[in-house]
mmCIF file with all atom_site columns, C-alpha atoms in Angstrom:
data_model
loop_
_atom_site.group_PDB
_atom_site.id
_atom_site.type_symbol
_atom_site.label_atom_id
_atom_site.label_alt_id
_atom_site.label_comp_id
_atom_site.label_asym_id
_atom_site.label_entity_id
_atom_site.label_seq_id
_atom_site.pdbx_PDB_ins_code
_atom_site.Cartn_x
_atom_site.Cartn_y
_atom_site.Cartn_z
_atom_site.occupancy
_atom_site.B_iso_or_equiv
_atom_site.pdbx_formal_charge
_atom_site.auth_seq_id
_atom_site.auth_comp_id
_atom_site.auth_asym_id
_atom_site.auth_atom_id
_atom_site.pdbx_PDB_model_num
ATOM 1   C CA . MET A 1 1   ? -40.191 12.263 141.000 1.00 0.00 ? 21  MET A CA 1
ATOM 2   C CA . PRO A 1 2   ? -41.602 14.872 144.024 1.00 0.00 ? 22  PRO A CA 1
ATOM 3   C CA . SER A 1 3   ? -39.627 14.899 147.192 1.00 0.00 ? 23  SER A CA 1
ATOM 4   C CA . HIS A 1 4   ? -41.905 12.946 150.444 1.00 0.00 ? 24  HIS A CA 1
ATOM 5   C CA . TYR A 1 5   ? -39.274 14.466 153.391 1.00 0.00 ? 25  TYR A CA 1
ATOM 6   C CA . MET A 1 6   ? -39.402 18.191 151.992 1.00 0.00 ? 26  MET A CA 1
ATOM 7   C CA . SER A 1 7   ? -42.162 19.916 150.232 1.00 0.00 ? 27  SER A CA 1
ATOM 8   C CA . LYS A 1 8   ? -41.326 22.644 147.704 1.00 0.00 ? 28  LYS A CA 1
ATOM 9   C CA . THR A 1 9   ? -42.249 26.001 149.969 1.00 0.00 ? 29  THR A CA 1
ATOM 10  C CA . GLU A 1 10  ? -39.343 24.589 152.323 1.00 0.00 ? 30  GLU A CA 1
ATOM 11  C CA . ALA A 1 11  ? -36.704 24.189 148.744 1.00 0.00 ? 31  ALA A CA 1
ATOM 12  C CA . VAL A 1 12  ? -37.442 27.763 148.150 1.00 0.00 ? 32  VAL A CA 1
ATOM 13  C CA . ALA A 1 13  ? -37.000 29.215 151.378 1.00 0.00 ? 33  ALA A CA 1
ATOM 14  C CA . PHE A 1 14  ? -34.140 27.671 152.106 1.00 0.00 ? 34  PHE A CA 1
ATOM 15  C CA . LEU A 1 15  ? -32.654 28.501 148.548 1.00 0.00 ? 35  LEU A CA 1
ATOM 16  C CA . THR A 1 16  ? -33.415 32.053 149.510 1.00 0.00 ? 36  THR A CA 1
ATOM 17  C CA . ASP A 1 17  ? -33.349 32.455 152.840 1.00 0.00 ? 37  ASP A CA 1
ATOM 18  C CA . LYS A 1 18  ? -30.030 29.871 153.483 1.00 0.00 ? 38  LYS A CA 1
ATOM 19  C CA . LEU A 1 19  ? -28.316 30.324 149.818 1.00 0.00 ? 39  LEU A CA 1
ATOM 20  C CA . ARG A 1 20  ? -29.037 33.349 149.418 1.00 0.00 ? 40  ARG A CA 1
ATOM 21  C CA . LEU A 1 21  ? -30.225 33.110 146.052 1.00 0.00 ? 41  LEU A CA 1
ATOM 22  C CA . GLN A 1 22  ? -31.959 35.417 143.873 1.00 0.00 ? 42  GLN A CA 1
ATOM 23  C CA . LEU A 1 23  ? -34.676 33.657 142.172 1.00 0.00 ? 43  LEU A CA 1
ATOM 24  C CA . THR A 1 24  ? -38.292 34.960 139.820 1.00 0.00 ? 44  THR A CA 1
ATOM 25  C CA . ASP A 1 25  ? -40.802 32.356 139.341 1.00 0.00 ? 45  ASP A CA 1
ATOM 26  C CA . SER A 1 26  ? -39.856 31.756 135.686 1.00 0.00 ? 46  SER A CA 1
ATOM 27  C CA . GLU A 1 27  ? -36.407 30.875 136.907 1.00 0.00 ? 47  GLU A CA 1
ATOM 28  C CA . LEU A 1 28  ? -38.028 28.030 139.531 1.00 0.00 ? 48  LEU A CA 1
ATOM 29  C CA . ALA A 1 29  ? -40.814 26.861 137.068 1.00 0.00 ? 49  ALA A CA 1
ATOM 30  C CA . SER A 1 30  ? -37.790 26.565 133.858 1.00 0.00 ? 50  SER A CA 1
ATOM 31  C CA . LEU A 1 31  ? -35.657 23.539 135.642 1.00 0.00 ? 51  LEU A CA 1
ATOM 32  C CA . SER A 1 32  ? -33.472 24.340 132.963 1.00 0.00 ? 52  SER A CA 1
ATOM 33  C CA . LEU A 1 33  ? -29.527 23.335 133.342 1.00 0.00 ? 53  LEU A CA 1
ATOM 34  C CA . ALA A 1 34  ? -28.478 27.156 134.534 1.00 0.00 ? 54  ALA A CA 1
ATOM 35  C CA . LEU A 1 35  ? -30.442 26.741 137.643 1.00 0.00 ? 55  LEU A CA 1
ATOM 36  C CA . LEU A 1 36  ? -29.636 23.551 138.635 1.00 0.00 ? 56  LEU A CA 1
ATOM 37  C CA . GLN A 1 37  ? -25.607 24.941 137.855 1.00 0.00 ? 57  GLN A CA 1
ATOM 38  C CA . LYS A 1 38  ? -27.026 28.209 140.211 1.00 0.00 ? 58  LYS A CA 1
ATOM 39  C CA . ILE A 1 39  ? -28.354 25.792 142.905 1.00 0.00 ? 59  ILE A CA 1
ATOM 40  C CA . CYS A 1 40  ? -24.947 23.825 143.375 1.00 0.00 ? 60  CYS A CA 1
ATOM 41  C CA . THR A 1 41  ? -23.009 26.580 143.058 1.00 0.00 ? 61  THR A CA 1
ATOM 42  C CA . ALA A 1 42  ? -24.196 28.702 146.224 1.00 0.00 ? 62  ALA A CA 1
ATOM 43  C CA . PHE A 1 43  ? -24.338 25.098 148.180 1.00 0.00 ? 63  PHE A CA 1
ATOM 44  C CA . VAL A 1 44  ? -21.202 23.842 147.457 1.00 0.00 ? 64  VAL A CA 1
ATOM 45  C CA . ALA A 1 45  ? -20.480 27.387 148.712 1.00 0.00 ? 65  ALA A CA 1
ATOM 46  C CA . HIS A 1 46  ? -22.908 27.676 152.112 1.00 0.00 ? 66  HIS A CA 1
ATOM 47  C CA . VAL A 1 47  ? -23.191 23.975 153.288 1.00 0.00 ? 67  VAL A CA 1
ATOM 48  C CA . PRO A 1 48  ? -19.408 22.907 154.589 1.00 0.00 ? 68  PRO A CA 1
ATOM 49  C CA . PHE A 1 49  ? -18.167 19.582 154.224 1.00 0.00 ? 69  PHE A CA 1
ATOM 50  C CA . SER A 1 50  ? -18.189 17.730 157.885 1.00 0.00 ? 70  SER A CA 1
ATOM 51  C CA . THR A 1 51  ? -17.885 19.567 160.852 1.00 0.00 ? 71  THR A CA 1
ATOM 52  C CA . ILE A 1 52  ? -16.425 19.054 164.500 1.00 0.00 ? 72  ILE A CA 1
ATOM 53  C CA . VAL A 1 53  ? -19.370 16.688 164.995 1.00 0.00 ? 73  VAL A CA 1
ATOM 54  C CA . HIS A 1 54  ? -18.055 14.578 163.392 1.00 0.00 ? 74  HIS A CA 1
ATOM 55  C CA . LEU A 1 55  ? -15.169 14.038 165.163 1.00 0.00 ? 75  LEU A CA 1
ATOM 56  C CA . SER A 1 56  ? -16.998 14.266 168.510 1.00 0.00 ? 76  SER A CA 1
ATOM 57  C CA . GLY A 1 57  ? -16.339 11.106 170.671 1.00 0.00 ? 77  GLY A CA 1
ATOM 58  C CA . PRO A 1 58  ? -13.278 9.236  171.660 1.00 0.00 ? 78  PRO A CA 1
ATOM 59  C CA . THR A 1 59  ? -11.495 8.630  168.830 1.00 0.00 ? 79  THR A CA 1
ATOM 60  C CA . ASP A 1 60  ? -11.562 4.908  169.210 1.00 0.00 ? 80  ASP A CA 1
ATOM 61  C CA . GLN A 1 61  ? -14.684 4.817  168.705 1.00 0.00 ? 81  GLN A CA 1
ATOM 62  C CA . LEU A 1 62  ? -15.232 7.305  165.818 1.00 0.00 ? 82  LEU A CA 1
ATOM 63  C CA . HIS A 1 63  ? -16.123 4.061  162.600 1.00 0.00 ? 83  HIS A CA 1
ATOM 64  C CA . THR A 1 64  ? -18.751 2.738  165.653 1.00 0.00 ? 84  THR A CA 1
ATOM 65  C CA . ARG A 1 65  ? -20.616 6.077  165.370 1.00 0.00 ? 85  ARG A CA 1
ATOM 66  C CA . ASP A 1 66  ? -24.457 6.012  163.898 1.00 0.00 ? 86  ASP A CA 1
ATOM 67  C CA . LEU A 1 67  ? -25.326 6.897  160.463 1.00 0.00 ? 87  LEU A CA 1
ATOM 68  C CA . PRO A 1 68  ? -27.721 10.540 161.314 1.00 0.00 ? 88  PRO A CA 1
ATOM 69  C CA . THR A 1 69  ? -31.677 9.358  160.750 1.00 0.00 ? 89  THR A CA 1
ATOM 70  C CA . LEU A 1 70  ? -33.952 10.918 158.482 1.00 0.00 ? 90  LEU A CA 1
ATOM 71  C CA . GLU A 1 71  ? -34.894 14.138 160.563 1.00 0.00 ? 91  GLU A CA 1
ATOM 72  C CA . GLN A 1 72  ? -31.187 14.868 161.632 1.00 0.00 ? 92  GLN A CA 1
ATOM 73  C CA . VAL A 1 73  ? -30.264 14.791 157.750 1.00 0.00 ? 93  VAL A CA 1
ATOM 74  C CA . LYS A 1 74  ? -33.179 17.731 156.532 1.00 0.00 ? 94  LYS A CA 1
ATOM 75  C CA . HIS A 1 75  ? -32.209 19.567 160.219 1.00 0.00 ? 95  HIS A CA 1
ATOM 76  C CA . ASN A 1 76  ? -28.454 19.433 159.254 1.00 0.00 ? 96  ASN A CA 1
ATOM 77  C CA . GLY A 1 77  ? -29.268 20.452 155.949 1.00 0.00 ? 97  GLY A CA 1
ATOM 78  C CA . LEU A 1 78  ? -32.094 23.197 156.622 1.00 0.00 ? 98  LEU A CA 1
ATOM 79  C CA . ASN A 1 79  ? -29.659 24.758 158.532 1.00 0.00 ? 99  ASN A CA 1
ATOM 80  C CA . LEU A 1 80  ? -26.394 24.976 157.212 1.00 0.00 ? 100 LEU A CA 1
ATOM 81  C CA . LYS A 1 81  ? -24.185 21.948 159.446 1.00 0.00 ? 101 LYS A CA 1
ATOM 82  C CA . GLY A 1 82  ? -23.179 20.555 156.772 1.00 0.00 ? 102 GLY A CA 1
ATOM 83  C CA . GLY A 1 83  ? -22.120 16.396 157.220 1.00 0.00 ? 103 GLY A CA 1
ATOM 84  C CA . LEU A 1 84  ? -20.742 13.853 155.040 1.00 0.00 ? 104 LEU A CA 1
ATOM 85  C CA . CYS A 1 85  ? -21.486 13.304 151.276 1.00 0.00 ? 105 CYS A CA 1
ATOM 86  C CA . TYR A 1 86  ? -24.603 10.496 153.229 1.00 0.00 ? 106 TYR A CA 1
ATOM 87  C CA . GLU A 1 87  ? -26.575 13.693 154.849 1.00 0.00 ? 107 GLU A CA 1
ATOM 88  C CA . LEU A 1 88  ? -25.191 16.394 152.266 1.00 0.00 ? 108 LEU A CA 1
ATOM 89  C CA . ASN A 1 89  ? -26.432 14.647 149.089 1.00 0.00 ? 109 ASN A CA 1
ATOM 90  C CA . VAL A 1 90  ? -29.643 13.078 150.776 1.00 0.00 ? 110 VAL A CA 1
ATOM 91  C CA . PHE A 1 91  ? -30.158 16.404 151.584 1.00 0.00 ? 111 PHE A CA 1
ATOM 92  C CA . LEU A 1 92  ? -29.304 17.560 148.266 1.00 0.00 ? 112 LEU A CA 1
ATOM 93  C CA . HIS A 1 93  ? -31.790 15.324 146.558 1.00 0.00 ? 113 HIS A CA 1
ATOM 94  C CA . TRP A 1 94  ? -34.552 16.284 148.214 1.00 0.00 ? 114 TRP A CA 1
ATOM 95  C CA . LEU A 1 95  ? -33.503 19.534 148.028 1.00 0.00 ? 115 LEU A CA 1
ATOM 96  C CA . LEU A 1 96  ? -33.482 19.378 143.759 1.00 0.00 ? 116 LEU A CA 1
ATOM 97  C CA . ALA A 1 97  ? -36.802 16.979 143.982 1.00 0.00 ? 117 ALA A CA 1
ATOM 98  C CA . ALA A 1 98  ? -38.716 19.099 146.165 1.00 0.00 ? 118 ALA A CA 1
ATOM 99  C CA . LEU A 1 99  ? -38.402 21.744 143.530 1.00 0.00 ? 119 LEU A CA 1
ATOM 100 C CA . GLY A 1 100 ? -38.950 19.352 140.614 1.00 0.00 ? 120 GLY A CA 1
ATOM 101 C CA . PHE A 1 101 ? -36.056 18.139 139.046 1.00 0.00 ? 121 PHE A CA 1
ATOM 102 C CA . SER A 1 102 ? -35.232 14.454 137.820 1.00 0.00 ? 122 SER A CA 1
ATOM 103 C CA . VAL A 1 103 ? -33.272 13.651 140.557 1.00 0.00 ? 123 VAL A CA 1
ATOM 104 C CA . GLU A 1 104 ? -31.536 9.602  140.948 1.00 0.00 ? 124 GLU A CA 1
ATOM 105 C CA . PHE A 1 105 ? -28.830 8.573  144.023 1.00 0.00 ? 125 PHE A CA 1
ATOM 106 C CA . LEU A 1 106 ? -25.870 7.032  142.844 1.00 0.00 ? 126 LEU A CA 1
ATOM 107 C CA . MET A 1 107 ? -22.995 5.022  144.677 1.00 0.00 ? 127 MET A CA 1
ATOM 108 C CA . ALA A 1 108 ? -19.653 5.346  143.690 1.00 0.00 ? 128 ALA A CA 1
ATOM 109 C CA . LYS A 1 109 ? -15.482 3.890  145.230 1.00 0.00 ? 129 LYS A CA 1
ATOM 110 C CA . GLY A 1 110 ? -13.516 6.487  145.790 1.00 0.00 ? 130 GLY A CA 1
ATOM 111 C CA . TYR A 1 111 ? -9.399  6.087  144.980 1.00 0.00 ? 131 TYR A CA 1
ATOM 112 C CA . SER A 1 112 ? -8.238  2.726  145.792 1.00 0.00 ? 132 SER A CA 1
ATOM 113 C CA . CYS A 1 113 ? -11.498 1.890  147.545 1.00 0.00 ? 133 CYS A CA 1
ATOM 114 C CA . HIS A 1 114 ? -12.435 -1.592 147.000 1.00 0.00 ? 134 HIS A CA 1
ATOM 115 C CA . VAL A 1 115 ? -16.312 -0.434 148.256 1.00 0.00 ? 135 VAL A CA 1
ATOM 116 C CA . TYR A 1 116 ? -18.670 1.835  147.470 1.00 0.00 ? 136 TYR A CA 1
ATOM 117 C CA . ASN A 1 117 ? -18.471 4.136  149.362 1.00 0.00 ? 137 ASN A CA 1
ATOM 118 C CA . HIS A 1 118 ? -19.771 7.206  148.417 1.00 0.00 ? 138 HIS A CA 1
ATOM 119 C CA . ALA A 1 119 ? -23.320 8.850  148.104 1.00 0.00 ? 139 ALA A CA 1
ATOM 120 C CA . LEU A 1 120 ? -24.279 11.143 145.169 1.00 0.00 ? 140 LEU A CA 1
ATOM 121 C CA . ASN A 1 121 ? -26.659 12.234 142.686 1.00 0.00 ? 141 ASN A CA 1
ATOM 122 C CA . TYR A 1 122 ? -27.523 12.287 139.058 1.00 0.00 ? 142 TYR A CA 1
ATOM 123 C CA . VAL A 1 123 ? -30.101 14.867 137.232 1.00 0.00 ? 143 VAL A CA 1
ATOM 124 C CA . THR A 1 124 ? -31.455 14.687 133.945 1.00 0.00 ? 144 THR A CA 1
ATOM 125 C CA . ILE A 1 125 ? -32.153 17.670 132.051 1.00 0.00 ? 145 ILE A CA 1
ATOM 126 C CA . ASP A 1 126 ? -33.568 17.804 128.953 1.00 0.00 ? 146 ASP A CA 1
ATOM 127 C CA . GLY A 1 127 ? -32.124 14.601 128.259 1.00 0.00 ? 147 GLY A CA 1
ATOM 128 C CA . ALA A 1 128 ? -28.776 14.801 129.451 1.00 0.00 ? 148 ALA A CA 1
ATOM 129 C CA . ARG A 1 129 ? -28.150 13.639 132.945 1.00 0.00 ? 149 ARG A CA 1
ATOM 130 C CA . TYR A 1 130 ? -25.273 15.804 134.823 1.00 0.00 ? 150 TYR A CA 1
ATOM 131 C CA . LEU A 1 131 ? -23.764 14.723 138.237 1.00 0.00 ? 151 LEU A CA 1
ATOM 132 C CA . VAL A 1 132 ? -24.168 16.499 140.953 1.00 0.00 ? 152 VAL A CA 1
ATOM 133 C CA . ASP A 1 133 ? -22.577 16.027 144.317 1.00 0.00 ? 153 ASP A CA 1
ATOM 134 C CA . GLY A 1 134 ? -22.681 18.444 147.391 1.00 0.00 ? 154 GLY A CA 1
ATOM 135 C CA . ALA A 1 135 ? -19.554 16.274 149.588 1.00 0.00 ? 155 ALA A CA 1
ATOM 136 C CA . SER A 1 136 ? -16.117 15.383 147.308 1.00 0.00 ? 156 SER A CA 1
ATOM 137 C CA . TYR A 1 137 ? -14.737 17.601 149.574 1.00 0.00 ? 157 TYR A CA 1
ATOM 138 C CA . PRO A 1 138 ? -11.418 18.572 148.482 1.00 0.00 ? 158 PRO A CA 1
ATOM 139 C CA . LEU A 1 139 ? -13.254 18.202 144.860 1.00 0.00 ? 159 LEU A CA 1
ATOM 140 C CA . VAL A 1 140 ? -16.937 19.259 145.248 1.00 0.00 ? 160 VAL A CA 1
ATOM 141 C CA . THR A 1 141 ? -18.137 19.397 141.667 1.00 0.00 ? 161 THR A CA 1
ATOM 142 C CA . GLU A 1 142 ? -19.093 23.073 141.606 1.00 0.00 ? 162 GLU A CA 1
ATOM 143 C CA . THR A 1 143 ? -19.087 22.057 137.876 1.00 0.00 ? 163 THR A CA 1
ATOM 144 C CA . LEU A 1 144 ? -21.569 20.173 136.178 1.00 0.00 ? 164 LEU A CA 1
ATOM 145 C CA . ILE A 1 145 ? -20.142 17.127 134.960 1.00 0.00 ? 165 ILE A CA 1
ATOM 146 C CA . CYS A 1 146 ? -22.251 15.708 132.193 1.00 0.00 ? 166 CYS A CA 1
ATOM 147 C CA . LEU A 1 147 ? -22.827 12.257 132.288 1.00 0.00 ? 167 LEU A CA 1
ATOM 148 C CA . ASP A 1 148 ? -23.696 11.206 128.180 1.00 0.00 ? 168 ASP A CA 1
ATOM 149 C CA . PHE A 1 149 ? -21.045 12.138 126.205 1.00 0.00 ? 169 PHE A CA 1
ATOM 150 C CA . GLN A 1 150 ? -19.754 11.369 122.945 1.00 0.00 ? 170 GLN A CA 1
ATOM 151 C CA . GLY A 1 151 ? -16.069 10.925 122.028 1.00 0.00 ? 171 GLY A CA 1
ATOM 152 C CA . GLU A 1 152 ? -13.901 12.117 124.303 1.00 0.00 ? 172 GLU A CA 1
ATOM 153 C CA . VAL A 1 153 ? -14.255 12.988 127.536 1.00 0.00 ? 173 VAL A CA 1
ATOM 154 C CA . THR A 1 154 ? -12.476 16.907 126.905 1.00 0.00 ? 174 THR A CA 1
ATOM 155 C CA . GLN A 1 155 ? -15.218 17.319 124.291 1.00 0.00 ? 175 GLN A CA 1
ATOM 156 C CA . VAL A 1 156 ? -17.076 19.257 126.255 1.00 0.00 ? 176 VAL A CA 1
ATOM 157 C CA . THR A 1 157 ? -19.318 23.049 124.796 1.00 0.00 ? 177 THR A CA 1
ATOM 158 C CA . GLN A 1 158 ? -19.958 25.649 126.953 1.00 0.00 ? 178 GLN A CA 1
ATOM 159 C CA . VAL A 1 159 ? -23.755 27.108 127.349 1.00 0.00 ? 179 VAL A CA 1
ATOM 160 C CA . THR A 1 160 ? -24.984 30.371 128.654 1.00 0.00 ? 180 THR A CA 1
ATOM 161 C CA . HIS A 1 161 ? -23.633 32.135 131.156 1.00 0.00 ? 181 HIS A CA 1
ATOM 162 C CA . VAL A 1 162 ? -25.239 32.302 134.486 1.00 0.00 ? 182 VAL A CA 1
ATOM 163 C CA . ARG A 1 163 ? -26.985 35.266 135.513 1.00 0.00 ? 183 ARG A CA 1
ATOM 164 C CA . ASP A 1 164 ? -25.035 38.536 137.680 1.00 0.00 ? 184 ASP A CA 1
ATOM 165 C CA . THR A 1 165 ? -22.138 35.631 138.529 1.00 0.00 ? 185 THR A CA 1
ATOM 166 C CA . GLY A 1 166 ? -19.729 35.201 136.314 1.00 0.00 ? 186 GLY A CA 1
ATOM 167 C CA . TYR A 1 167 ? -19.541 32.013 136.356 1.00 0.00 ? 187 TYR A CA 1
ATOM 168 C CA . THR A 1 168 ? -19.909 29.424 132.594 1.00 0.00 ? 188 THR A CA 1
ATOM 169 C CA . GLY A 1 169 ? -21.141 25.543 132.897 1.00 0.00 ? 189 GLY A CA 1
ATOM 170 C CA . TYR A 1 170 ? -20.664 22.997 129.916 1.00 0.00 ? 190 TYR A CA 1
ATOM 171 C CA . THR A 1 171 ? -23.158 20.644 128.905 1.00 0.00 ? 191 THR A CA 1
ATOM 172 C CA . CYS A 1 172 ? -23.030 17.622 126.481 1.00 0.00 ? 192 CYS A CA 1
#
C-alpha cells in the first residue's frame, strides 16, 4: 500500500540526494531484495540512531518527553537528524511504502523487557518476509533477516552480490 505520508517523488529524492544512492529506473521498478538491501544499508549508514536532541532538557524529565508528531518524524527523517526506533522505523516504513514495497509494522521486546517497546518493520518480497530494522543500535540490521525460513535458523542461502557495493545479502 502506498504511503500517505510520503510521495514516491519525495522518497526517490531522499534516496538519491540524502542517501547518495545511484538508482536506475529499472532498479526502482523492480522492488527487488537487492534494492531493499541497498536502501537499508544506506539508511543505517547515513541516518543516526538517536541524537543529542533526545537528551536536551533536565535529566529528571527525560522520561516525560512527548513523542514526536508525524510531521516531526518526516522532517527529521528527510533531514537525516536521526531518532529513536519509533522515529526511524516509522520514517523507513513510509519511505519503503512510497516506493511500492509491501511493508508492515511489528512491535518487539528488547532483551529482559516485559513490554513491547521496539518498533520495526517487515517487507514481503516474492512471498517471503524480511525483517527491516533501521534502529536497533548497537545491533542495527544491515543484513536483512528472512522470517520465513525452513529448518535451522542458520540455514540460509546467499543471494546475488549487490552491484558495486561489495555487499552480499542473504535470503530464505
